[in-house]
Coordinates of C-alpha atoms in Angstrom, one line a residue:
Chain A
X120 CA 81.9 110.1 122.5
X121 CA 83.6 106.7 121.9
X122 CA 86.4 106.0 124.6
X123 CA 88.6 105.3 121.7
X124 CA 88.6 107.5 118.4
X125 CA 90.6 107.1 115.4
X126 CA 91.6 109.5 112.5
X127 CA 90.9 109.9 110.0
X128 CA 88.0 107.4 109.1
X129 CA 89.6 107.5 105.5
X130 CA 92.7 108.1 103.9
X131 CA 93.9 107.8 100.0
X132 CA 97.5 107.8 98.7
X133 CA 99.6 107.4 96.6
X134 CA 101.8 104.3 96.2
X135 CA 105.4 104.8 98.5
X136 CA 103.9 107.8 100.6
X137 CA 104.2 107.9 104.5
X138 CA 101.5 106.9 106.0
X139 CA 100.2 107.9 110.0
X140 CA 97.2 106.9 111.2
X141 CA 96.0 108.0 114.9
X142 CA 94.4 106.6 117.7
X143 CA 93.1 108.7 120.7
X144 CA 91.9 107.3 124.0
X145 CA 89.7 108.7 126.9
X146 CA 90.1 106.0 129.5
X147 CA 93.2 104.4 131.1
X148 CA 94.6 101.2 129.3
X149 CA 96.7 98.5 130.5
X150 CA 97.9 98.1 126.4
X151 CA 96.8 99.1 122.7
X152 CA 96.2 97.1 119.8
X153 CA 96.7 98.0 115.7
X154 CA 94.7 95.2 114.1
X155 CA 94.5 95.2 110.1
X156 CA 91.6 93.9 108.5
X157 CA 91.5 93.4 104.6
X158 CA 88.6 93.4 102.9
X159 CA 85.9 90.1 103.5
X160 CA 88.6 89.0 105.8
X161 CA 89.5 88.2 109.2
X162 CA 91.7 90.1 111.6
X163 CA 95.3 90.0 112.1
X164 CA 97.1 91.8 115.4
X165 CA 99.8 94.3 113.9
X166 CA 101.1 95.1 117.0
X167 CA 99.9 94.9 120.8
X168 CA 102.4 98.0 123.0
X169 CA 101.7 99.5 126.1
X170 CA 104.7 101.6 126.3
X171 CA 107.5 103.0 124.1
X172 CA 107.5 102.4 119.7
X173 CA 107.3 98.5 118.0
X174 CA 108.8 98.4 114.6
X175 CA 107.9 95.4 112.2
X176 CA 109.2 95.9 108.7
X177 CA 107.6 99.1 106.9
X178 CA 105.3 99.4 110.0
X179 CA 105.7 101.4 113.2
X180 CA 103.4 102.0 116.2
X181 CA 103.9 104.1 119.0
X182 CA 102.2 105.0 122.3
X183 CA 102.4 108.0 124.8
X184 CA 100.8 106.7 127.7
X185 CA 100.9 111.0 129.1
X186 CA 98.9 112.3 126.1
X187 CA 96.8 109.3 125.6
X188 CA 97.8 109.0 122.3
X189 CA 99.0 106.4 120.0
X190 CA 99.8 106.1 116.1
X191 CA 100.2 103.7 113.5
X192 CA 103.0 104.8 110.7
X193 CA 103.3 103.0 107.4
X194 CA 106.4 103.8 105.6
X195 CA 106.7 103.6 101.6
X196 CA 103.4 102.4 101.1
X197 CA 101.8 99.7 98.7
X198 CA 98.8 98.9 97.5
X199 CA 98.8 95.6 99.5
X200 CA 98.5 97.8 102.6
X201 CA 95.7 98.3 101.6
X202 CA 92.9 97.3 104.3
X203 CA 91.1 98.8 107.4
X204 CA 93.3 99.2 110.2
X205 CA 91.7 99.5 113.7
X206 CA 92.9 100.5 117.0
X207 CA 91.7 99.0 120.5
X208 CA 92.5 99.1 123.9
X209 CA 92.6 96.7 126.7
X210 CA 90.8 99.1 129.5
X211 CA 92.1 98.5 132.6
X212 CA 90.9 96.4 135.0
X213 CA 89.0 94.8 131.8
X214 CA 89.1 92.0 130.1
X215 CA 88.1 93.5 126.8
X216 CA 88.6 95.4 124.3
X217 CA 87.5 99.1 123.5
X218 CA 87.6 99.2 119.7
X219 CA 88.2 102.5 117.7
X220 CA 86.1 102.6 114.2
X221 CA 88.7 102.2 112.1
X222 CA 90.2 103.5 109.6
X223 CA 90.4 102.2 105.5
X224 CA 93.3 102.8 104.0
X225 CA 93.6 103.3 100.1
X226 CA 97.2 103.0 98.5
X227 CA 96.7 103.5 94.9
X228 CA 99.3 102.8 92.3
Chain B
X468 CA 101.2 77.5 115.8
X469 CA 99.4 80.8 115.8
X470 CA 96.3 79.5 114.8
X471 CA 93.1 80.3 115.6
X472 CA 90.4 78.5 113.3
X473 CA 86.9 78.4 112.9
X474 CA 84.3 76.3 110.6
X475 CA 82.4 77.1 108.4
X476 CA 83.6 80.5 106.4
X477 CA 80.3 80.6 105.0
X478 CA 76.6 80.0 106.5
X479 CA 72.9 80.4 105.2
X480 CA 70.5 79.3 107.2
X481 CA 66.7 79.8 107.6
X482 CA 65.5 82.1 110.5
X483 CA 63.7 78.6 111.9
X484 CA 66.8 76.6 111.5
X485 CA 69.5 75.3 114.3
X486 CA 73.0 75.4 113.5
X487 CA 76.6 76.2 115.1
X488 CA 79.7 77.8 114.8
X489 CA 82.7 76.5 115.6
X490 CA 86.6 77.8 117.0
X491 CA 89.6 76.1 118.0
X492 CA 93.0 76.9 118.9
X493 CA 95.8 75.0 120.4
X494 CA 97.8 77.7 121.7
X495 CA 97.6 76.5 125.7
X496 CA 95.5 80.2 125.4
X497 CA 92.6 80.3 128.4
X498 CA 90.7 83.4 127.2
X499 CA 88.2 83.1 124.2
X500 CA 86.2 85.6 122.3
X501 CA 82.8 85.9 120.5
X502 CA 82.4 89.0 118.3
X503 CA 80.0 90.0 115.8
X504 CA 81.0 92.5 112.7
X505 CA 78.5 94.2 110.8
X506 CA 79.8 95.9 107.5
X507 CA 81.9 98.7 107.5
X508 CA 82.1 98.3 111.8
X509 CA 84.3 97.1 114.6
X510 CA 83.9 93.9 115.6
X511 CA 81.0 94.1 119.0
X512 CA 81.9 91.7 122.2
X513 CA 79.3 88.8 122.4
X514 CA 81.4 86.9 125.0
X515 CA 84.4 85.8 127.3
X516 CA 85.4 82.4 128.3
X517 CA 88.0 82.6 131.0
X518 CA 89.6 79.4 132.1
X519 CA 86.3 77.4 130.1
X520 CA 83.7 79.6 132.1
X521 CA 81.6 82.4 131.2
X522 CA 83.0 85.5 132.1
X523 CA 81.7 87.7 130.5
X524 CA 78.3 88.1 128.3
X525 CA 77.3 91.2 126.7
X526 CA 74.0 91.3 127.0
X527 CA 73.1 89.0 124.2
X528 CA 70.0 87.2 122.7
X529 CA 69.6 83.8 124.3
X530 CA 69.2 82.5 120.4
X531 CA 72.7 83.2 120.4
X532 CA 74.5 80.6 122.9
X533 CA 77.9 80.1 123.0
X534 CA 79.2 76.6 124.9
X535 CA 83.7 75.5 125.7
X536 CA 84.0 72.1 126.0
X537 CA 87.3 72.4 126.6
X538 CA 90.2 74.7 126.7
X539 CA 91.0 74.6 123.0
X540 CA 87.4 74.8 121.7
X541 CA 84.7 77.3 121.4
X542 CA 81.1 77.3 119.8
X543 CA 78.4 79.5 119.1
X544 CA 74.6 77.6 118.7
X545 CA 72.6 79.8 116.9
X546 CA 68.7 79.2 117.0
X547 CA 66.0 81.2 115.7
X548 CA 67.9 84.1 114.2
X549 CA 67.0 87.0 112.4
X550 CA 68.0 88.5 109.3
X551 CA 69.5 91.7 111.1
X552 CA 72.0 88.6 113.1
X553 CA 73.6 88.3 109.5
X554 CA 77.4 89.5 110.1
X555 CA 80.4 88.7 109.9
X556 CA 81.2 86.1 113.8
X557 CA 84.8 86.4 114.4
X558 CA 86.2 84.1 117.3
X559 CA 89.9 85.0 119.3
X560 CA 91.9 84.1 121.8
X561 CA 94.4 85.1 124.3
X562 CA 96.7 83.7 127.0
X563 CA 96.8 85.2 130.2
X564 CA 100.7 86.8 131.9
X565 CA 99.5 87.3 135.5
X566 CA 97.7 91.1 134.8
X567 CA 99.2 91.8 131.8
X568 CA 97.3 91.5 128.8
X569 CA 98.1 89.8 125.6
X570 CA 97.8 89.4 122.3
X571 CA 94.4 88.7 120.8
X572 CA 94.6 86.5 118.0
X573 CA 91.9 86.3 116.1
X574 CA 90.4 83.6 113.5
X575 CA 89.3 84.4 109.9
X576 CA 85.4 84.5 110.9
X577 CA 82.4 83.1 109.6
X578 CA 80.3 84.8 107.3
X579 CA 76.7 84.3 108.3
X580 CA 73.3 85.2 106.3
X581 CA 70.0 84.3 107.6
X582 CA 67.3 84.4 105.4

């Protein structure tokens, strides 16, 4: 079992839905990253949190340190969103990152 | 500047050939990162520089060897690769905030075939 797992591994919809996409971890973290990868291309940080909700235009993450738990929420979606969108977590103590196995994201028009 | 860059985007090279990659960023950061995507995967940890020193290396084929010349720069010296090393070799950095971590940033990546 990976010490970070995301779901789901694939998601298609619809052009302006709501989009949540969840991230589950195992281990204890000192923060999370969302990182978005479009196809053929590199990656870009989203948003790094280790506590508490980041908003940053249509996208918000939150984290709940308790439960382990954190999600990524894209509101009225567009196809440009579309990309792979990958969670990972600075373990602590570490240096590194844990990486969850992403999860592509389809916004059709 | 949020920058991280790396040359080339795209490599071919010969499984008996000697070539490098290359990653810069001036962003005063003193962590940088080697990683390797294969298709359709996260990116796997090849190596740490911390403050220009090794920190940390992931158990990797010596025909992979990575070098910092300095804070801002970062290679990877590839030798003797096989065809199953074709990926996608993405290069980041960070800064350090005492034991906080920070953002990764991460460069557009090289897209490497050996034949």
């Amino acid at each position: 079992k990976n010490e970070v797992e995301q779901s789901p591994q694939n998601l298609t919809a619809q052009e302006g839905e709501f989009i949540t996409i969840n991230c589950s971890y195992s281990v204890g973290i000192s923060a999370l990253h969302w990182l978005q990868q479009h196809p053929g291309g590199g990656i870009v940080s989203l948003f790094m949190l280790s506590s508490g909700k980041k908003k940053h235009g249509r996208l918000i993450a939150t984290i709940n340190i308790q439960e382990k738990h954190s999600s990524l929420h894209i509101t009225a979606s567009h196809p440009r969103d579309s990309a792979v969108y990958i969670c990972a977590a600075y373990v602590q103590g570490a240096q590194k990152l844990v990486f969850g196995q992403g999860t592509r994201l389809t916004i059709n028009p | 500047d949020t920058e991280v860059t790396q040359t080339p985007k795209h490599l071919v090279m010969g499984m008996t050939n000697k070539k490098s990659l290359k990653c810069e960023q001036h962003m005063g950061h003193r962590a940088m990162y080697w990683y390797k995507q294969k298709a359709k995967k996260p990116p796997e940890l090849m190596f740490v520089y911390s403050y220009e020193k090794l920190s940390i290396n992931e158990s990797v084929p010596s025909r992979f060897s990575p070098e910092c010349p300095n804070s801002s720069l970062l290679n990877l010296h590839l030798h003797a690769l096989q065809p199953e090393d074709s990926a996608l070799y993405l290069c980041a950095s960070r800064d350090y905030r005492g034991s906080a971590p920070d953002t990764q940033y991460f460069g557009p990546g090289t897209r490497l075939t050996v034949l």
